[in-house]
XYZ file of C-alpha atoms in Angstrom:
163
model
C 8.679 -21.838 28.903
C 11.363 -23.208 26.457
C 14.101 -20.492 26.037
C 14.775 -19.142 21.752
C 18.775 -18.356 21.407
C 18.752 -20.185 17.645
C 21.852 -18.039 15.803
C 19.553 -18.953 12.811
C 17.369 -16.048 13.061
C 17.972 -12.207 14.183
C 15.249 -12.009 16.696
C 15.717 -14.575 19.906
C 14.543 -14.491 23.699
C 16.320 -15.344 26.711
C 15.207 -16.369 30.067
C 14.495 -14.305 33.077
C 12.135 -13.631 36.118
C 8.997 -12.169 35.348
C 10.310 -10.654 31.965
C 12.163 -12.253 29.261
C 15.615 -10.366 27.410
C 15.188 -9.913 23.949
C 18.319 -10.128 21.233
C 18.651 -8.352 18.339
C 21.255 -9.998 16.422
C 22.971 -11.288 20.112
C 22.584 -7.946 21.969
C 19.810 -7.179 24.119
C 17.187 -5.641 22.420
C 14.908 -4.870 25.398
C 12.234 -7.210 27.682
C 9.053 -8.362 27.556
C 6.505 -9.978 29.506
C 7.235 -13.956 28.891
C 3.201 -14.307 28.176
C 3.599 -11.800 25.154
C 7.298 -12.632 24.270
C 7.171 -15.275 22.052
C 4.060 -14.140 20.019
C 6.272 -11.114 19.800
C 10.146 -12.976 18.724
C 7.179 -14.986 16.885
C 6.191 -11.790 14.499
C 9.343 -10.325 14.317
C 11.674 -12.876 12.491
C 8.470 -13.695 10.076
C 8.798 -9.721 9.897
C 12.942 -10.057 8.748
C 11.626 -12.688 6.765
C 9.106 -11.259 4.806
C 11.699 -7.936 4.017
C 14.575 -10.558 2.814
C 13.068 -12.507 0.850
C 10.515 -8.295 -0.865
C 14.210 -7.617 -1.206
C 15.994 -10.702 -3.311
C 12.183 -10.840 -5.661
C 13.022 -6.832 -6.262
C 16.749 -7.885 -6.578
C 15.862 -10.426 -9.276
C 12.829 -8.251 -10.824
C 15.201 -5.463 -11.971
C 18.157 -7.597 -12.691
C 15.726 -9.768 -15.600
C 14.722 -6.279 -16.240
C 18.561 -5.332 -17.107
C 18.455 -2.108 -14.399
C 20.150 -0.947 -11.722
C 20.414 -3.528 -8.980
C 21.425 -0.071 -6.831
C 17.596 1.066 -7.304
C 16.327 -2.720 -5.147
C 15.396 0.336 -1.657
C 13.377 2.354 -3.903
C 11.143 -0.483 -6.144
C 11.016 -2.075 -2.626
C 9.135 1.299 -1.449
C 7.468 1.946 -3.853
C 5.410 -1.826 -3.129
C 4.661 -1.279 0.436
C 3.422 2.203 -0.553
C 0.841 0.524 -2.843
C 0.605 -2.351 -0.214
C -0.673 0.446 1.896
C -3.977 0.039 3.219
C -5.827 2.944 2.066
C -6.583 5.749 4.946
C -9.269 7.799 3.759
C -10.823 7.663 0.516
C -12.936 5.574 -1.263
C -11.444 2.744 -1.076
C -10.845 3.352 2.863
C -14.710 2.950 2.796
C -14.009 -0.656 0.170
C -10.986 -2.375 2.579
C -13.826 -1.374 5.648
C -16.829 -3.593 3.566
C -13.946 -6.075 2.511
C -13.235 -6.411 6.075
C -17.399 -6.264 7.259
C -17.511 -9.359 4.380
C -14.609 -11.569 5.930
C -16.475 -10.519 9.373
C -19.682 -11.784 7.752
C -17.923 -14.685 5.890
C -19.688 -14.751 3.513
C -19.085 -15.352 -0.587
C -19.269 -12.120 -3.303
C -23.089 -12.411 -3.967
C -24.303 -13.278 -0.375
C -22.189 -10.065 0.654
C -23.973 -7.766 -2.092
C -27.173 -9.338 -1.463
C -26.680 -8.561 2.378
C -25.902 -5.123 1.770
C -29.099 -4.386 -0.649
C -30.859 -5.035 2.296
C -29.674 -1.885 3.594
C -29.951 -0.055 0.177
C -27.145 -0.952 -1.028
C -27.775 -2.243 -4.309
C -24.638 -4.350 -6.095
C -24.202 -1.468 -8.411
C -23.236 0.976 -6.121
C -21.568 -1.687 -4.248
C -19.123 -2.520 -7.548
C -19.060 1.204 -8.174
C -17.538 1.870 -4.866
C -15.414 -1.200 -4.744
C -13.844 0.154 -8.350
C -13.058 4.052 -6.673
C -16.164 5.410 -7.773
C -17.150 8.859 -5.181
C -19.653 7.669 -2.978
C -22.575 9.880 -2.366
C -23.891 11.134 0.814
C -27.137 9.144 0.224
C -24.894 5.882 0.586
C -23.637 7.372 4.375
C -26.103 6.320 6.444
C -26.613 2.380 4.812
C -23.150 1.932 5.016
C -22.877 2.804 8.702
C -25.382 0.606 9.479
C -23.611 -1.914 7.632
C -20.215 -1.628 8.948
C -21.214 -0.813 12.778
C -19.759 3.150 12.397
C -21.507 6.193 12.796
C -22.561 8.132 9.369
C -20.267 11.143 11.418
C -16.700 8.494 11.141
C -17.420 7.246 7.903
C -18.167 11.131 6.256
C -14.822 12.407 7.918
C -13.176 9.463 6.795
C -14.409 9.134 2.895
C -13.676 13.427 3.362
C -10.765 12.762 4.173
C -10.654 13.903 7.201
C -9.666 11.528 9.201
C -9.295 7.682 9.710
C -10.279 4.964 11.162
């Protein structure tokens, strides 16, 4: 296993018997099993890089618009909030449908045909993607398409539970 102690990254690995120390900006932050450590450190460093890029982009945007750069943190929060996946409502179910389409590796037309075989028409599918209310009659066909129970989907649609 290679040792990751590159000073150019915030998150780093050390070498230990069965656990590897993890360093954040030179200080030990914790220990991970060897089998997971490289993947975790790679993800943490990518996360740090994305945060830096988002901060730079928001700073540039505020400067170009003549705004106050002290508002960068608020702009970042706004973009992060708008990027979160909906946990309930029609848009949460639309997200499940997009995931299912990707799992099946189908294009938009093929997925619409697939859904139509389960009694969800292309028009109804587009209405879901647009955020329109999903009628109770569509919940059973959607459950079959998504491989979830109708009750689970009802709770997600109505905001009672997230999957």
